[in-house]
Coordinates of C-alpha atoms in Angstrom, one line a residue:
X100 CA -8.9 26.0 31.8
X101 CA -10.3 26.7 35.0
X102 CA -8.6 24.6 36.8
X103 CA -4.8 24.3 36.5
X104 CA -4.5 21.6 39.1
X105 CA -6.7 19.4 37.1
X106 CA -4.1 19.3 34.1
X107 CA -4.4 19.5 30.3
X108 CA -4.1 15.4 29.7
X109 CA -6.7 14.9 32.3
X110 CA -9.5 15.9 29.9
X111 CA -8.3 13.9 27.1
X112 CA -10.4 10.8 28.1
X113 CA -13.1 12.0 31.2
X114 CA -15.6 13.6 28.2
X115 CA -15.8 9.9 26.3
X116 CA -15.5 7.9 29.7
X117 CA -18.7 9.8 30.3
X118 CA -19.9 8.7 26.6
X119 CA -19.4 5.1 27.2
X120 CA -20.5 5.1 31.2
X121 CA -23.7 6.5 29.7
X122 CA -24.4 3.9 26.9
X123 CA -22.8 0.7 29.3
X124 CA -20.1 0.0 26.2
X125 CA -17.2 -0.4 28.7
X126 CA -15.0 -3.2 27.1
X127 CA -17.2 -4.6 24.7
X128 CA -15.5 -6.2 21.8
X129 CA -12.7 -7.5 23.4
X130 CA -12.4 -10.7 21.2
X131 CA -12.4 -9.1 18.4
X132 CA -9.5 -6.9 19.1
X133 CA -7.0 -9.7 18.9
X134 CA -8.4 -11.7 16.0
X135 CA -6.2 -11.6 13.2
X136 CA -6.1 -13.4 10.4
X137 CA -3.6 -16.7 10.4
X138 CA -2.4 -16.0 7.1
X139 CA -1.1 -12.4 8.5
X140 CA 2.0 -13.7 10.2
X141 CA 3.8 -11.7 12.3
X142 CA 5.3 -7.9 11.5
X143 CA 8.9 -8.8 11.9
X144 CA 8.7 -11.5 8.9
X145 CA 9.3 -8.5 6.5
X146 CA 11.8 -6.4 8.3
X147 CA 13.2 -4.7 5.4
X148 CA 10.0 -2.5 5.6
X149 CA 10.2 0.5 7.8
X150 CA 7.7 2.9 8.9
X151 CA 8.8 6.4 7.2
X152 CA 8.4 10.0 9.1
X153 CA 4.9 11.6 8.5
X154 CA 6.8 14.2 6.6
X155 CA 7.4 12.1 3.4
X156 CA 4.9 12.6 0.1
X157 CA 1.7 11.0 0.9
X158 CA -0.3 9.0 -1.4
X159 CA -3.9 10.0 0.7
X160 CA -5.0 10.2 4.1
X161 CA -7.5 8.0 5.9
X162 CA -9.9 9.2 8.3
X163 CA -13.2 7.7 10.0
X164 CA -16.5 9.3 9.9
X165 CA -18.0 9.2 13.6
X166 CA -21.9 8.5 13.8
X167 CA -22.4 6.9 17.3
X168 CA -24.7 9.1 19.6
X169 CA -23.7 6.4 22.7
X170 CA -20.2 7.8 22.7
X171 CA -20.3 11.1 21.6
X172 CA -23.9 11.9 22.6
X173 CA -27.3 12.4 21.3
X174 CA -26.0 15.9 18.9
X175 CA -23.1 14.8 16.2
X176 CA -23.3 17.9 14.7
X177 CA -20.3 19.7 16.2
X178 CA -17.6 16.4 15.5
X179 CA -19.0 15.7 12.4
X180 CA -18.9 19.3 11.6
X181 CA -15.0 19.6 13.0
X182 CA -14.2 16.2 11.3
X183 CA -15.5 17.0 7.9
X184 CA -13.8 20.6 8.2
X185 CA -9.8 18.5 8.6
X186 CA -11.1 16.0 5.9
X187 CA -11.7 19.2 3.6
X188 CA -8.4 21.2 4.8
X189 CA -6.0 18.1 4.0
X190 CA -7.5 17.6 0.7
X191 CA -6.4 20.5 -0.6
X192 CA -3.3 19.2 -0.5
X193 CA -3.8 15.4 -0.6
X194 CA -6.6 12.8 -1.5
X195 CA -8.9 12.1 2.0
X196 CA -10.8 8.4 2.4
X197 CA -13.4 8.7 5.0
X198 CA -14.5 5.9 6.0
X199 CA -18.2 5.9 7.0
X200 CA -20.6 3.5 8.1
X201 CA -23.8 2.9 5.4
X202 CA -26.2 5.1 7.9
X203 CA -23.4 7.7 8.0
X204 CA -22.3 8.1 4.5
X205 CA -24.6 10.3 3.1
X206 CA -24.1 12.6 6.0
X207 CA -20.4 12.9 5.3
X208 CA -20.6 12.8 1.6
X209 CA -22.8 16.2 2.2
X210 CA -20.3 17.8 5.0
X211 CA -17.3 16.6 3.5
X212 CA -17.8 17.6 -0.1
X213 CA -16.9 16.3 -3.4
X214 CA -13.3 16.8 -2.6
X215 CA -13.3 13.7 0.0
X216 CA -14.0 10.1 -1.3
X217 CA -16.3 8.5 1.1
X218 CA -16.7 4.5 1.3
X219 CA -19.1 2.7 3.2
X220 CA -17.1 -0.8 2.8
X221 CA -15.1 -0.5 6.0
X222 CA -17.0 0.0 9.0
X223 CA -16.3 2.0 11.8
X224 CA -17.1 2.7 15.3
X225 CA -15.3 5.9 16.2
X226 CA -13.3 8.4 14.4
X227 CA -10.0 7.7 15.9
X228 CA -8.3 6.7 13.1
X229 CA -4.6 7.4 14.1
X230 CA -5.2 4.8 16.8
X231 CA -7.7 2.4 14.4
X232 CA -5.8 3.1 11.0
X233 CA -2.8 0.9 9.8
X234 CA 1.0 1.3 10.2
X235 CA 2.1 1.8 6.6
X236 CA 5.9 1.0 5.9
X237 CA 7.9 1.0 2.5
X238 CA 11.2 -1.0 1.8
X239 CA 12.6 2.4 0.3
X240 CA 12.6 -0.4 -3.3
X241 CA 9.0 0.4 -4.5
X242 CA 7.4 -2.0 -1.7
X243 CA 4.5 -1.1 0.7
X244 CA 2.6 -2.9 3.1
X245 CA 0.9 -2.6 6.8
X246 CA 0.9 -3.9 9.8
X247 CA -1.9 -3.5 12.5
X248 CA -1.5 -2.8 16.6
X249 CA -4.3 -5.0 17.5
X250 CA -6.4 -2.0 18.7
X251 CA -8.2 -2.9 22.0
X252 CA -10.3 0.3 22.3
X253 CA -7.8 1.8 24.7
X254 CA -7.4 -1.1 27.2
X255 CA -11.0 -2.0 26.5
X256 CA -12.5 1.0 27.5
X257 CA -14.9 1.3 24.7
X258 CA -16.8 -0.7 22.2
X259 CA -14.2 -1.7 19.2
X260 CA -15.7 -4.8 17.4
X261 CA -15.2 -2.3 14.3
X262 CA -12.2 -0.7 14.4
X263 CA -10.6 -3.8 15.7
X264 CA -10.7 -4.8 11.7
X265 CA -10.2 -1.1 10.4
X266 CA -6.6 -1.7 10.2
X267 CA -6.5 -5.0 8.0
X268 CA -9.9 -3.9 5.9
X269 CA -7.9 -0.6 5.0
X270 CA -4.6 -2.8 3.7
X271 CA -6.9 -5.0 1.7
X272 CA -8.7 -1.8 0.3
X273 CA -5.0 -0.5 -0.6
X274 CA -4.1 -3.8 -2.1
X275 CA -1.5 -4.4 0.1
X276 CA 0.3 -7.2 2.4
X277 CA -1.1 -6.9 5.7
X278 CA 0.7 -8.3 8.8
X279 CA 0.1 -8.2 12.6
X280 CA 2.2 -6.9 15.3
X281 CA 3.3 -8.6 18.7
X282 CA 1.9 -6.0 21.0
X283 CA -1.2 -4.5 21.5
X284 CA -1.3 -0.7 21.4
X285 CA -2.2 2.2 18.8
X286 CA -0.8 4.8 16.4
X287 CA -1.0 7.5 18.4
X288 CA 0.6 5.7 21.3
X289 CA 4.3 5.4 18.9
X290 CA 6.1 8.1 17.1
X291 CA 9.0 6.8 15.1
X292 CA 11.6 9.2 13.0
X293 CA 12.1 7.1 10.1
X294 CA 15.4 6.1 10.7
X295 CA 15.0 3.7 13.7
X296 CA 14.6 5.6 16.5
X297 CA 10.9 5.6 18.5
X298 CA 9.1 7.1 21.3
X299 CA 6.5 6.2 23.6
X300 CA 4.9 6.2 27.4
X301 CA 5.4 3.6 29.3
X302 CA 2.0 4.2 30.6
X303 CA 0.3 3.0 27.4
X304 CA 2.2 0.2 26.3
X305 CA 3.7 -1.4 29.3
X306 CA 0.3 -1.8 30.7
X307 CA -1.6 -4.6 31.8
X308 CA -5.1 -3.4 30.1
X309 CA -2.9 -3.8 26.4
X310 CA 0.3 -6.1 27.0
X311 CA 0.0 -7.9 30.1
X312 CA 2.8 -9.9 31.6
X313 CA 5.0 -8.0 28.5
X314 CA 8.4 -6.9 30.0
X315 CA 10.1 -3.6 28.5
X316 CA 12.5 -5.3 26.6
X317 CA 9.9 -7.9 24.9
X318 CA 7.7 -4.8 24.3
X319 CA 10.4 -3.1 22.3
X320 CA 11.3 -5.7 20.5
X321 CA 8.0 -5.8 18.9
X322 CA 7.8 -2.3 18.5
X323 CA 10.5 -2.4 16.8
X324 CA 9.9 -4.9 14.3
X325 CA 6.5 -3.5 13.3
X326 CA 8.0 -0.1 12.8
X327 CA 11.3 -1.6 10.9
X328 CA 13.2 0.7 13.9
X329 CA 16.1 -0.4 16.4
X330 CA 15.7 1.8 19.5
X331 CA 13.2 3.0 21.2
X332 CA 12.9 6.6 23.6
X333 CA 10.6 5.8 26.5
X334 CA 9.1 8.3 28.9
X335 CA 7.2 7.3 32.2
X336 CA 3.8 9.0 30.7
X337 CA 1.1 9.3 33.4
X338 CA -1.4 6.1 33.5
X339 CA -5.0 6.1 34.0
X340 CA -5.7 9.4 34.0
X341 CA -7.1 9.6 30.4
X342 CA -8.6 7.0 28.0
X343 CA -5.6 6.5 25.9
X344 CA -3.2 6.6 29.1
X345 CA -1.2 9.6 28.2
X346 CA -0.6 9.4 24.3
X347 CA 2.5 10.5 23.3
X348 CA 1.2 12.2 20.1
X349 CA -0.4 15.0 22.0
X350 CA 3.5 15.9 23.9
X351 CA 6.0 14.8 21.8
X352 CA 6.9 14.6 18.1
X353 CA 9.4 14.4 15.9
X354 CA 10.4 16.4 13.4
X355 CA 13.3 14.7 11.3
X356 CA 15.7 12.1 12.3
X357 CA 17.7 14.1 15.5
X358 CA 15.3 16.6 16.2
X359 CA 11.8 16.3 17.8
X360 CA 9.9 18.9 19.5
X361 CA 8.0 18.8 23.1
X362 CA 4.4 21.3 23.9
X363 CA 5.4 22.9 27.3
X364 CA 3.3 23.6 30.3
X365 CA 2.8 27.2 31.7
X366 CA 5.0 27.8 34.6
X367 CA 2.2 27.8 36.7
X368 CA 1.1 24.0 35.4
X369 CA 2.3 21.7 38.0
X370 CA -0.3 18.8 37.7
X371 CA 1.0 15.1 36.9
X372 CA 0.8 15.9 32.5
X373 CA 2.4 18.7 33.5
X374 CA 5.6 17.5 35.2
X375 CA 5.5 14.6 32.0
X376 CA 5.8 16.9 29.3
X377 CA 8.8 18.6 31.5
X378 CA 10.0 15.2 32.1
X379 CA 9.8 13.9 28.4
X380 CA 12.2 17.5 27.0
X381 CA 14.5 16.6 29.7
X382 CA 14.8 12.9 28.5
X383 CA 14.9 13.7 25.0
X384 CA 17.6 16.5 25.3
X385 CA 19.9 13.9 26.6
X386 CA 18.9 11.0 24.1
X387 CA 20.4 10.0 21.1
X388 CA 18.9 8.5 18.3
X389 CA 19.3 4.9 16.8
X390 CA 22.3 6.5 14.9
X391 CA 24.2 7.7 18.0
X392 CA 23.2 11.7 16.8
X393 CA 22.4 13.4 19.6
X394 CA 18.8 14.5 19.9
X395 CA 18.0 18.4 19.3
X396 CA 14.5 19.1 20.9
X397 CA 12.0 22.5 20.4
X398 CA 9.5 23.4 22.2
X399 CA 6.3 24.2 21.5
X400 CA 4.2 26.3 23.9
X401 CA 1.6 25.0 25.2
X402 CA -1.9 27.8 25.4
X403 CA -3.6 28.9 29.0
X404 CA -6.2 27.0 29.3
X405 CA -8.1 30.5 31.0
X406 CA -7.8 31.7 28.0
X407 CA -9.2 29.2 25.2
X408 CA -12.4 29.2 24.0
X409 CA -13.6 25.9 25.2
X410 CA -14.8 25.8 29.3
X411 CA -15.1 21.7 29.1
X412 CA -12.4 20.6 31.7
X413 CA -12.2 17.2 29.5
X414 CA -10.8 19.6 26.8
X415 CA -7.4 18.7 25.0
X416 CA -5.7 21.7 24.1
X417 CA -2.6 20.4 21.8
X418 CA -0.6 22.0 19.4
X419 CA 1.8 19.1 19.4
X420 CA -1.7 17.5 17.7
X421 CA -0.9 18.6 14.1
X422 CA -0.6 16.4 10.9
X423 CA 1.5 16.5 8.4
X424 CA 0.3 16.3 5.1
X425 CA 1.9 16.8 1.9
X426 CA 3.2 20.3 1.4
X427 CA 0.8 21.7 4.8
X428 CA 0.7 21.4 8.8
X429 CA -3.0 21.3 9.6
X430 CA -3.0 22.3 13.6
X431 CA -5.8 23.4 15.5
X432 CA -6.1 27.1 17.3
X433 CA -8.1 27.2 20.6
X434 CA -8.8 30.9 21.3
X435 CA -5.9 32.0 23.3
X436 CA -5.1 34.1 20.7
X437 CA -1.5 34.7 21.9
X438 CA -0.2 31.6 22.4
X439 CA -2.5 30.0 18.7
X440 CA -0.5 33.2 17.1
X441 CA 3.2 31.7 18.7
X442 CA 2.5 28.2 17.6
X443 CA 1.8 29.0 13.9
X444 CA 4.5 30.9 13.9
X445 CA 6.8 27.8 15.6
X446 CA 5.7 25.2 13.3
X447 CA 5.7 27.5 10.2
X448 CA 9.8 27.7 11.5
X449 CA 10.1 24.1 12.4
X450 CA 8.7 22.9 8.7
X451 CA 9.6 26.3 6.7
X452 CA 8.3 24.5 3.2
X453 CA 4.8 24.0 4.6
X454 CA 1.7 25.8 5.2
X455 CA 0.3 26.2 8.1
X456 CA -3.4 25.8 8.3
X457 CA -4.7 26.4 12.0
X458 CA -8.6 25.1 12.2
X459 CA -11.1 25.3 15.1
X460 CA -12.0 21.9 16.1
X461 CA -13.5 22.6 19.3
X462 CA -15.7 20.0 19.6
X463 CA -13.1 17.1 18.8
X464 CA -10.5 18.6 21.4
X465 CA -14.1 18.1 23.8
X466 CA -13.8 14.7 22.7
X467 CA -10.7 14.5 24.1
X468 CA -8.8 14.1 20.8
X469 CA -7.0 16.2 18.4
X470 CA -6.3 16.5 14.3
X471 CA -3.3 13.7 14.4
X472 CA -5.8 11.7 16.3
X473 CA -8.1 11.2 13.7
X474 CA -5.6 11.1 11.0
X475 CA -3.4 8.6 9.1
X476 CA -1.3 8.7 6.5
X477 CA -0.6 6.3 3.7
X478 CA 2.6 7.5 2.1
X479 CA 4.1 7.2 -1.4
X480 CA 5.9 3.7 -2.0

C-alpha cells in the first residue's frame, strides 16, 4: 500500500464500484432480492437446526464461476484464473461445485479441471459465493437444511437478479428444505461459533440499504434464529467505505467456541479499518460467548501494504480471509514475504491438524474480495 491513510478495507469495494459505475448496473435487481418462495416460511420455524463452525467435515464446497466483463472488466483472465486455482486447491481435500453460467462453463470446466464438478443449472452473476451461497445448518440428529439472507447485492450496489436465487437453487440442488431469514444481509457479513454465539458489524446489518427501520434487537433476533444461535458480538464496523460495508469475514473469525482470532493493523495504520480491527480485539477480549466462557482472542498480523505485490489501492490484503476446508486452511499470500511467512505459521498453530495451503490470488484481492469470499461450505449432516 502506498498510502496508509487510505486504509486496507477502503479497497475492498472502490475496484467493483468502478466495475458497476462503468456498466450503469447500480441496484439493478432489487425485486428479485427479496422474492422468496411462500412455501419457504420463515428460518426460525426449524430452530432445532444450527449453523455449525466451518471447521466441521464438509460434505463439498460451493463456489461461482465469474464471467461478467461489466463488473470485472473487459479481461477475466486473472479472476477466473485465481478462482479456478482455490476451486482446484480445496478439492484436494473436498468435492468443489462451481457453479457457472451456460457461456461460462466450458471455460471453467477447462481451468478448473476434472477434479471440480461444474453445473450450468444455477446461474450466476458474480463469484461471491460466501455472500450468494446458502446458510447450511444440521440438527446434530442426521438433519440438514438452509436458509437464505435475501442477498441484495450489497445494499443494491450491483446487479443481483441471479444470485438473489443462488441460495434457494443450491438447497433444491442438495435436496434439501430451504427456508428464508428475517433480515437481509450475507454470509460474509455473520460469523457464528457453533455453539450460539455470533459476530457482526453494525455497519452491514443495521443499515438502511439491507434492513431499514430494523432496530438492534429485532435484527438479532433474526440472526439468531437463522443461525440456530442465542447471542450475538457486535462491533461498530466502518459504513460506506467499501461495497460490502466492512465485512466482518475479512477482520474477525472464530476459531472454536471461546476463541476467535482478529488480523491487526501496523502500528503505523491509523485510518478508520484500522482503528475497527483495534476496536473489534478489544471488544472480543472482554466478551463472553453464549455459554458465559470468556472469549480468548489471537491475532493475526496483518502484511505492509508497501510491501505486497499488488499496487491497486482497492486491493484487500486479508489473512483473516482463509477457508476452512476439510483437513486444510486455504489462505492467500500477498508478497510481503515476512508477514505471508508469520501468518502460515499462525494459522498452521491456531488449526495444528490442518495444512496450510497459502495461494496467490492477486487479482481476486483487486476485486476487492478474498478466498472465504468466494467460498461456502456445505457440511456433513
Amino acid at each position: 500500500m502506498n498510502d496508509h491513510t487510505t486504509g486496507r478495507h477502503a479497497r475492498r469495494g472502490l475496484n467493483r464500484r468502478g466495475f458497476l459505475a462503468a456498466a450503469g448496473l447500480t441496484a439493478v435487481g432489487t425485486a428479485v432480492a427479496t422474492t422468496v418462495q411462500a412455501s419457504a416460511g420463515s428460518a426460525g420455524a426449524a430452530s432445532a437446526f444450527r449453523a455449525p463452525a466451518e471447521e466441521v467435515r464438509h460434505t463439498r464446497t460451493w463456489m461461482a464461476w465469474p464471467d461478467r466483463t461489466a463488473i470485472w472488466g473487459r479481461d477475466l483472465s486473472g479472476v477466473q484464473a485465481d478462482i479456478a486455482l482455490i476451486a482446484r486447491t480445496i478439492a484436494k481435500y473436498e468435492p468443489v461445485v462451481m457453479c457457472a453460467n451456460s457461456a461460462g462453463a466450458a471455460k471453467a470446466r477447462s481451468m478448473c479441471g476434472s477434479t471440480v464438478t461444474v453445473i450450468s443449472s444455477i446461474l450466476v452473476d458474480d463469484c461471491w459465493m460466501r455472500d450468494t451461497g446458502p446458510v447450511f445448518r444440521t440438527d446434530g440428529s442426521g438433519g440438514l437444511d438452509a436458509v437464505g439472507l435475501n442477498f441484495n447485492g450489497w445494499g443494491d450496489k450491483q446487479a443481483h437478479a441471479r444470485d438473489a436465487l443462488v441460495a434457494e437453487r443450491i438447497a433444491a440442488y442438495a435436496g434439501v428444505k430451504f427456508t428464508s431469514a428475517d433480515l437481509v444481509g450475507e454470509g460474509g457479513a455473520i460469523e457464528q461459533d457453533g455453539a450460539g454465539t455470533l459476530m457482526a458489524t453494525r455497519s452491514s446489518l443495521l443499515n438502511s440499504n439491507r434492513n431499514p427501520g430494523m432496530s438492534q434487537s429485532a435484527l438479532e433476533t433474526a440472526m439468531c434464529d437463522a443461525y440456530g444461535a442465542t447471542k450475538v458480538i457486535w462491533f461498530d464496523g466502518v459504513k460506506g467505505q467499501d461495497i460490502t460495508d466492512d465485512h466482518v469475514d475479512a477482520t474477525s473469525r472464530f476459531l472454536r467456541p471461546g476463541e476467535a482470532l482478529v488480523q491487526m493493523p501496523l502500528a503505523s495504520d491509523n485510518d478508520a479499518f484500522a482503528k475497527d480491527a483495534r476496536q473489534q480485539y478489544q471488544i472480543l477480549s472482554t466478551s463472553k460467548t453464549a455459554t458465559g466462557t470468556a472469549m480468548t482472542v489471537a491475532k493475526l498480523q496483518g502484511p505492509d501494504y508497501d510491501k505486497i505485490r499488488s499496487t491497486n489501492r482497492n486491493f484487500l490484503a486479508s489473512y483473516a480471509n482463509y477457508y476452512l476446508c476439510n483437513g486444510a486452511v486455504i489462505c492467500a499470500h500477498f508478497g510481503d514475504t515476512a508477514a505471508d511467512r508469520a501468518a502460515k505459521a499462525t494459522l498452521a498453530r491456531l488449526h495444528p491438524d490442518r495444512v496450510v495451503e497459502q495461494l496467490n490470488i492477486d487479482s481476486l484481492g483487486t476485486g476487492g474480495g478474498g478466498i472465504h469470499c468466494v467460498t461456502q461450505q456445505q457440511p456433513a449432516a
